[in-house]
Coordinates of C-alpha atoms in Angstrom, one line a residue:
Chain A
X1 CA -8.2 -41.0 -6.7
X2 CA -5.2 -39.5 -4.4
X3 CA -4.7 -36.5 -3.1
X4 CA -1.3 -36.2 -4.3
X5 CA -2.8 -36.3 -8.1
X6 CA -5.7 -34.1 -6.5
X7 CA -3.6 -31.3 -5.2
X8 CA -2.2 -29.7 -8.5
X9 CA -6.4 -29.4 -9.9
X10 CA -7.6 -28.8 -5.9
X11 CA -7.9 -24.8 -6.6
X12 CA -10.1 -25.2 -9.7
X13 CA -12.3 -28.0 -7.8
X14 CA -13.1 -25.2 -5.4
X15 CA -13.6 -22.6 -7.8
X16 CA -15.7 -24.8 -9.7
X17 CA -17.9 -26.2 -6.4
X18 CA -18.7 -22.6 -6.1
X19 CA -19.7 -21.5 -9.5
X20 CA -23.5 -22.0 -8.8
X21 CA -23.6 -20.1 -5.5
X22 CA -22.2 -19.5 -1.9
X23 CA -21.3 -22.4 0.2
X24 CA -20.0 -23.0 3.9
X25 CA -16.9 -25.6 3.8
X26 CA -18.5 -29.1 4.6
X27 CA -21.0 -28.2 2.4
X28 CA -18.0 -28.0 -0.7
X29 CA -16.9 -30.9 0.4
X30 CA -19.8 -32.7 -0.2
X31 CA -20.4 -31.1 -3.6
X32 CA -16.5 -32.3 -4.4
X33 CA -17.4 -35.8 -3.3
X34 CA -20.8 -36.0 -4.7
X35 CA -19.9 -34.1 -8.4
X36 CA -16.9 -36.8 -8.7
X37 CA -18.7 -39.9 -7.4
X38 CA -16.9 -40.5 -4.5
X39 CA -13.8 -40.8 -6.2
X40 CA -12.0 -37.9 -5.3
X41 CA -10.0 -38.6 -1.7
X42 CA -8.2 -36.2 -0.1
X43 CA -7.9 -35.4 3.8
X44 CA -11.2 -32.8 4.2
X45 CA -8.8 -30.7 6.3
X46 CA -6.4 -29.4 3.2
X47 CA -10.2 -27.6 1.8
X48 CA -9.9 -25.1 4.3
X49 CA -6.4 -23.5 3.7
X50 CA -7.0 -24.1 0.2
X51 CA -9.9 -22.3 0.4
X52 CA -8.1 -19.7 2.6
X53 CA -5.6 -19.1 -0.1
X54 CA -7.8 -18.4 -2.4
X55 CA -9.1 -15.6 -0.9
X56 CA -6.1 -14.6 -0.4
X57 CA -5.4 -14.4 -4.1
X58 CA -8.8 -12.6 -4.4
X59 CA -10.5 -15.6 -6.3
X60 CA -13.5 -16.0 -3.3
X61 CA -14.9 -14.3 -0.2
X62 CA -16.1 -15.7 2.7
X63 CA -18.1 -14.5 5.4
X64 CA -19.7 -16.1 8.7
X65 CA -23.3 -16.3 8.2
X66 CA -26.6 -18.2 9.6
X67 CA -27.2 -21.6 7.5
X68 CA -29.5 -23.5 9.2
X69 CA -29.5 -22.2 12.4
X70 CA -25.8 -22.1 13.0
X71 CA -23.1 -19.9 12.7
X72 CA -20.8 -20.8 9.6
X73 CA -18.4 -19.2 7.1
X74 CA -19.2 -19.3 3.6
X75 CA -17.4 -18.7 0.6
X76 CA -18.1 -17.4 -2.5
X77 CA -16.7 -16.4 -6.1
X78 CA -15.7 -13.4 -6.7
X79 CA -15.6 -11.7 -10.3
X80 CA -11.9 -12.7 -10.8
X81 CA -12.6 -16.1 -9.3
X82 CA -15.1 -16.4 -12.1
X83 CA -12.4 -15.1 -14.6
X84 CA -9.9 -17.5 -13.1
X85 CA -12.4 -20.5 -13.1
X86 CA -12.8 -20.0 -17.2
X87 CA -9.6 -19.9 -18.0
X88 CA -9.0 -23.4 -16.0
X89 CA -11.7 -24.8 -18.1
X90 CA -10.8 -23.5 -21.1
X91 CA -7.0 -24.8 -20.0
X92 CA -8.3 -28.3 -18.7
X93 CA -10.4 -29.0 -21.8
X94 CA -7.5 -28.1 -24.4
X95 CA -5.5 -30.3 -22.6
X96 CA -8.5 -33.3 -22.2
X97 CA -8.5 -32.9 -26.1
X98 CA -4.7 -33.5 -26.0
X99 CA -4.3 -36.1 -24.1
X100 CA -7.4 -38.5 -25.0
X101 CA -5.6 -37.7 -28.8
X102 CA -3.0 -39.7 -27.8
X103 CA -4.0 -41.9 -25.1
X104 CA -7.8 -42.8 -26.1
X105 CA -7.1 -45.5 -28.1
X106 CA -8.6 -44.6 -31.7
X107 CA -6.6 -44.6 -34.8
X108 CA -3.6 -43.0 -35.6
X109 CA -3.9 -40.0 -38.1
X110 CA -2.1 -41.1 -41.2
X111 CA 1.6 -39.8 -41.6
X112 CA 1.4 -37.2 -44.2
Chain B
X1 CA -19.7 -39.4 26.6
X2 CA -16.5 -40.7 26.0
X3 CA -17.2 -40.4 22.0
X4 CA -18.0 -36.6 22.4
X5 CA -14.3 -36.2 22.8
X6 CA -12.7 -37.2 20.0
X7 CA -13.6 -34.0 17.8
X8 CA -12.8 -31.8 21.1
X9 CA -9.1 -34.2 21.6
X10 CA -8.3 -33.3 17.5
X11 CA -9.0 -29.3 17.7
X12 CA -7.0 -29.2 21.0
X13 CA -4.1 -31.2 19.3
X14 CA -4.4 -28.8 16.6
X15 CA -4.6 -26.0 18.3
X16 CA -1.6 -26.9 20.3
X17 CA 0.8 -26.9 17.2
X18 CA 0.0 -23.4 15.9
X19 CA 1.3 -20.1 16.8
X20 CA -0.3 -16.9 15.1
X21 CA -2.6 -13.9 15.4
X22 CA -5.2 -15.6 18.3
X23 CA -7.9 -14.1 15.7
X24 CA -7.1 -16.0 12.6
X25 CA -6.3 -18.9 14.6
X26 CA -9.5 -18.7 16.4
X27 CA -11.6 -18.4 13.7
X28 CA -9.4 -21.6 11.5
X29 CA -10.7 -23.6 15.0
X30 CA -13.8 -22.9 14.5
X31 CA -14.2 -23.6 11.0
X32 CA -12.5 -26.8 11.4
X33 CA -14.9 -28.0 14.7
X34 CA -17.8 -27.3 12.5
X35 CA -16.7 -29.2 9.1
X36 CA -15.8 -32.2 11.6
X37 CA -19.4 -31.7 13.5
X38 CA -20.9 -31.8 10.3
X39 CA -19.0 -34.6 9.0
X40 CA -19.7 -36.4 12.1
X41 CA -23.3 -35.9 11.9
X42 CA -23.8 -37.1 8.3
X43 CA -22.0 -40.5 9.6
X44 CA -24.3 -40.6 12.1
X45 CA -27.2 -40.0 9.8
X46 CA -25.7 -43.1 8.1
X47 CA -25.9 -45.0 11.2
X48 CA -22.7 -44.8 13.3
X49 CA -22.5 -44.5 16.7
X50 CA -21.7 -41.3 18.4
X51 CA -18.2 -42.0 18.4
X52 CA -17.5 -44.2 15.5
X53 CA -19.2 -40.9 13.7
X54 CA -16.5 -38.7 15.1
X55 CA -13.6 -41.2 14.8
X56 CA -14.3 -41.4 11.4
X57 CA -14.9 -37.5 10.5
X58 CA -11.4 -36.8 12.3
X59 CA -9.8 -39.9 10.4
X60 CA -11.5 -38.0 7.1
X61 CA -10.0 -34.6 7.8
X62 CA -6.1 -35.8 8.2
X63 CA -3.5 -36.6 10.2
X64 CA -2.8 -34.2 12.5
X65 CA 0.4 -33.4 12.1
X66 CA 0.1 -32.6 8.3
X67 CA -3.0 -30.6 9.0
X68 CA -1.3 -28.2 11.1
X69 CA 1.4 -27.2 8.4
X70 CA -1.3 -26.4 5.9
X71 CA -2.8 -24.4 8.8
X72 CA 0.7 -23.0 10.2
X73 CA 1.3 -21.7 6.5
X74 CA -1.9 -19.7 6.6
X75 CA -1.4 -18.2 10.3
X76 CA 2.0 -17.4 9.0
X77 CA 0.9 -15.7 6.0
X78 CA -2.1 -13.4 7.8
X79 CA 0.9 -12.5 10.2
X80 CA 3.0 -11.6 7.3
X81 CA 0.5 -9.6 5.5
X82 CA -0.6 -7.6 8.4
X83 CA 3.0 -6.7 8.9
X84 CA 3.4 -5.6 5.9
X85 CA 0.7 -3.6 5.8
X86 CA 2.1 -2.2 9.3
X87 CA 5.3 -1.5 7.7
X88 CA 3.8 0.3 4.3
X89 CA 1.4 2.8 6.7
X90 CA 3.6 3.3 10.3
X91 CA 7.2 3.6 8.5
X92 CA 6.2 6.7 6.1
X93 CA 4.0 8.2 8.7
X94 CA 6.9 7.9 11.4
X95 CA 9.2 9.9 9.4
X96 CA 6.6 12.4 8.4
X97 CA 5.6 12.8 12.0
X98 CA 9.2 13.5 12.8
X99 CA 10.1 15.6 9.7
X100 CA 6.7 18.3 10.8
X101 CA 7.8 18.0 14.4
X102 CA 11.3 18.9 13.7
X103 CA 10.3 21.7 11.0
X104 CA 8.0 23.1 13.8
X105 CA 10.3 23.4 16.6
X106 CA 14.3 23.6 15.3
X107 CA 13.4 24.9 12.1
X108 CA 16.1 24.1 8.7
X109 CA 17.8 21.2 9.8
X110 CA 20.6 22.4 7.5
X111 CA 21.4 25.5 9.9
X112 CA 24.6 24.0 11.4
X113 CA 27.5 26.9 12.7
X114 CA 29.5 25.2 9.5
X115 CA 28.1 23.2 6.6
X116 CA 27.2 19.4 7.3
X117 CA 30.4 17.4 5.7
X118 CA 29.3 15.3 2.6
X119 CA 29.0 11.9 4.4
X120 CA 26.5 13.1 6.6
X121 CA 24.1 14.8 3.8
X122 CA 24.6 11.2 2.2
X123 CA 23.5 9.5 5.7
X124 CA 20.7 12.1 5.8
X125 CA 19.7 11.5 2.3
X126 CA 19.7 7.8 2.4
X127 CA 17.9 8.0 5.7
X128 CA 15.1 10.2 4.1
X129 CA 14.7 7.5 0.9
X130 CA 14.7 4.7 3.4
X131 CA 11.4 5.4 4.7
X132 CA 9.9 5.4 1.0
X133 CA 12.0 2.6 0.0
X134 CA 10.9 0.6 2.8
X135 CA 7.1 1.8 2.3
X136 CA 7.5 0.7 -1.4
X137 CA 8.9 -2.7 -1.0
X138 CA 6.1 -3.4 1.7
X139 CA 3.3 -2.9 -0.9
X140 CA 5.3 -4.6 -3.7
X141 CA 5.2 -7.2 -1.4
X142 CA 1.7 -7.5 -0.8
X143 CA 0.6 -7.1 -4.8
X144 CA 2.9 -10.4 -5.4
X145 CA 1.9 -12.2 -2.6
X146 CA -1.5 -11.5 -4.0
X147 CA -0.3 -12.8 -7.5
X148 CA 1.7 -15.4 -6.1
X149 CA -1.1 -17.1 -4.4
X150 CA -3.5 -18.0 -7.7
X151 CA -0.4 -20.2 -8.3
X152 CA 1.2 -23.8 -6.9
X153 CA 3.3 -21.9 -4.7
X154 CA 2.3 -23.1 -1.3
X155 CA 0.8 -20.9 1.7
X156 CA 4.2 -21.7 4.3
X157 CA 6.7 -20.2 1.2
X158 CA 4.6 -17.0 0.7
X159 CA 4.5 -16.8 4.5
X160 CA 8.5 -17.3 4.5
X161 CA 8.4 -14.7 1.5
X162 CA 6.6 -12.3 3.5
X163 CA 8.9 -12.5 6.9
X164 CA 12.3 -12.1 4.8
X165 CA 10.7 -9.2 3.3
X166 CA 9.6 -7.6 6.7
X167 CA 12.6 -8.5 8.0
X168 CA 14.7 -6.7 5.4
X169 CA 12.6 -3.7 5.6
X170 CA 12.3 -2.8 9.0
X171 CA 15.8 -3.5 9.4
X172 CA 16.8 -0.6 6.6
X173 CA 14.1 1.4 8.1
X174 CA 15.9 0.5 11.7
X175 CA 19.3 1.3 10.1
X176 CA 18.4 4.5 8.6
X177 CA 17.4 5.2 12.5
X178 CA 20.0 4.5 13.8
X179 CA 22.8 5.9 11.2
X180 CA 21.4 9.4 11.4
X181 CA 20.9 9.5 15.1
X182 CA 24.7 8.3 15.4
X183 CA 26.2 10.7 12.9
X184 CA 24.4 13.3 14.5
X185 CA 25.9 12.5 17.7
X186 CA 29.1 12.6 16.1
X187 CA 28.7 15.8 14.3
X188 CA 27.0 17.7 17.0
X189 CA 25.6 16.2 19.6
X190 CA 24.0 19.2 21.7
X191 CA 21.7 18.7 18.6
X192 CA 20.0 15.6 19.8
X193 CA 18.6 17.2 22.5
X194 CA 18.2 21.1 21.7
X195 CA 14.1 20.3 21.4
X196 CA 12.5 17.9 24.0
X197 CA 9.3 17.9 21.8
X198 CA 11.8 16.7 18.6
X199 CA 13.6 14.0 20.9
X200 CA 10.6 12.9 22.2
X201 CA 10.0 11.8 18.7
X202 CA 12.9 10.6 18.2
X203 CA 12.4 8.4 20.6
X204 CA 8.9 7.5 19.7
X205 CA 10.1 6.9 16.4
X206 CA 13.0 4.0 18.0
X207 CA 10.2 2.5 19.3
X208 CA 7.9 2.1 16.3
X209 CA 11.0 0.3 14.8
X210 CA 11.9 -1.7 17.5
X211 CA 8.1 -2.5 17.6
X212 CA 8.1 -3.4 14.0
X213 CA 11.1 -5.5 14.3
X214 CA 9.4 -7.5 17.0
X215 CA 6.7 -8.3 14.7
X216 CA 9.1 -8.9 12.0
X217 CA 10.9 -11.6 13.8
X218 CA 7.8 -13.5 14.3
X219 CA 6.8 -13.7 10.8
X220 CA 9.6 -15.6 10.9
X221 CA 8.9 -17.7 13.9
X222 CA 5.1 -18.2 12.3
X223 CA 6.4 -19.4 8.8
X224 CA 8.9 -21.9 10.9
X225 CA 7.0 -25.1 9.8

C-alpha cells in the first residue's frame, strides 16, 4: 500500500498503535507493519513528525525513558487521544459500511 | 567499519538541512539515530551484513531531502510556538513594568502645562490596547494551532501560520513603541528624559521589541521550506 493513500489515515494508525499502551517510535512502527501484514509502506521517517504533531494537538505524550537499557522517547495516548481515536473508528467503520454497500459486489437493493 | 557510517552520513545530512531551536533539533536527531539503529539491528537479526542492515534501514526511513521538510515543519513550528508564548507573557508585562515605573516616579502622565491634543490621547490609547491586543492574538494563536493540528493541515503551514502571526504582533506591539515615544517627542520632548529610572525603561522596553522582532523574523526563516 502507498504512502500517499497512507498519509490521509497515518494520524489514526498512530493513535490506534498506541491504544494498548506506551511505545517508543521503532517500536510503532513495527506494530504498524506487523498489525497490517506488511502492507502498509511508507518512509519510517514521516512517523516521527507525525507523531510530533500529535502531541502537538494534545492527542499523545512522549517522554524519554529506559526500554531495555537504552534511552528512548515513548509516546503515549492521552485522554483526548483516546476521544479522538473513537471517533475515527466510529468515522472509518460508517464509512467501511458505505463503501463495501456499493463496491462489495452483492445484490443491488431493489428500487422501491 | 566502513558500514558503521552510513546511519552516522544520513543524520549528518539531515542535520545539515535544518535550522531551529538546537533543543528540538537535538532531540529529533536523536530520535531518528535510534529508529534507524533499531531498524538496522532487526535487519541484522534477519541476516544482513553490518552495512547492508544500515543501507537498508536508511533506504526505509526516506529520502533525505523529503525527510527534512517533515522535520523543518516541526522545528519551525516549536519555534513558532515558543514565540508566541514569548509574545503573550513579555509584551503585557513590558507595558506593565513601564506603566508602575512611570506611575512611581513622574506620577499622572496626563499632567502636561496644557491638555494633550486629541491625536495624542488617541496614540496613547491605541498604544495602551496594543499591548493587550497583541497578548490576545498570541494566545488565540496558540489555542488554533492546537486545533489546527488534529487536522490534514500540515506541520510547515501551521509553522508559516505561526510566524505571520508573530510577525504581525510584535510589529503592532513595535509600532505602538514607537508612535508614542515619537509623539511625545513632538509634544514635549523634555518629557522623555525628566526620569532616568522611566527612560531606562523605555529603553529596556525598545529592546524587548526589537528582541521579539528578532525572533519573529526567524519564525519565518524556520517555516522557509
Amino acid at each position: 500500500m502507498k504512502s500517499d493513500a497512507l498519509r490521509g489515515h497515518l494520524d489514526a494508525l498512530l493513535l490506534a498503535t498506541l491504544d494498548g499502551g506506551q511505545l517508543h517510535g521503532y517500536a510503532i512502527i513495527e506494530a504498524l507493519q506487523r498489525r497490517s501484514g506488511g502492507a502498509l509502506d511508507l518512509p519510517t521517517g514521516t512517523v516521527y513528525p507525525a507523531l510530533r504533531r500529535l502531541e502537538t494537538a494534545g492527542l499523545v505524550a512522549s517522554e524519554w525513558s529506559t526500554v531495555g537499557g537504552r534511552q528512548r522517547r515513548t509516546y503515549r495516548l492521552t485522554k483526548a487521544g483516546q476521544r479522538a481515536l473513537a471517533a475515527e473508528r466510529t468515522a472509518w467503520r460508517e464509512f467501511t459500511t458505505a463503501i463495501e454497500g456499493v463496491l462489495g459486489g452483492g445484490p443491488w437493493p431493489a428500487q422501491t | 567499519m566502513a558500514g558503521a557510517d552510513v546511519i552516522d552520513d544520513y543524520v549528518t545530512a539531515l542535520d545539515r538541512r535544518l535550522r531551529g531551536p538546537d533543543p528540538v533539533k537535538g532531540d529529533l536527531l536523536a530520535e531518528a539515530r535510534d529508529s534507524l539503529h533499531d531498524a538496522a539491528a532487526a535487519h541484522r537479526d534477519r541476516g544482513l551484513g553490518e552495512e547492508a542492515a544500515q543501507r537498508r534501514a536508511v533506504a526505509e526511513f526516506g529520502p533525505v531531502t523529503a525527510i527534512a521538510r517533515e522535520y523543518q515543519g516541526l522545528l519551525g513550528l516549536a519555534y513558532g510556538a515558543r514565540t508566541l508564548r514569548s509574545v503573550m507573557l513579555v509584551v503585557p508585562l513590558a507595558y506593565v513594568m513601564w506603566e508602575l515605573n512611570r506611575k512611581f516616579w513622574i506620577g499622572a502622565w496626563n499632567d502636561f502645562d496644557a491638555p494633550p491634543p486629541d491625536w495624542y490621547l488617541t496614540i496613547a490609547r491605541l498604544n495602551d490596547d496594543a499591548a493587550w491586543f497583541v497578548a490576545g492574538a498570541a494566545v488565540l494563536a496558540l489555542l488554533v494551532g492546537r486545533r489546527l493540528a488534529r487536522t490534514t493541515v500540515s506541520t510547515v503551514t501551521l509553522a508559516r501560520l505561526a510566524g505571520v502571526v508573530a510577525v504581525v504582533a510584535v510589529g503592532v506591539s513595535l509600532l505602538g513603541n514607537v508612535a508614542i515615544l515619537a509623539a511625545t517627542a513632538y509634544l514635549d520632548a523634555a518629557r522623555l528624559l525628566m526620569s532616568p529610572p522611566v527612560a531606562g525603561a523605555t529603553v529596556v522596553s525598545f529592546v524587548i521589541a526589537l528582541r521579539l522582532a528578532v525572533l519573529a523574523r526567524r519564525c519565518v526563516a524556520f517555516s522557509s521550506v
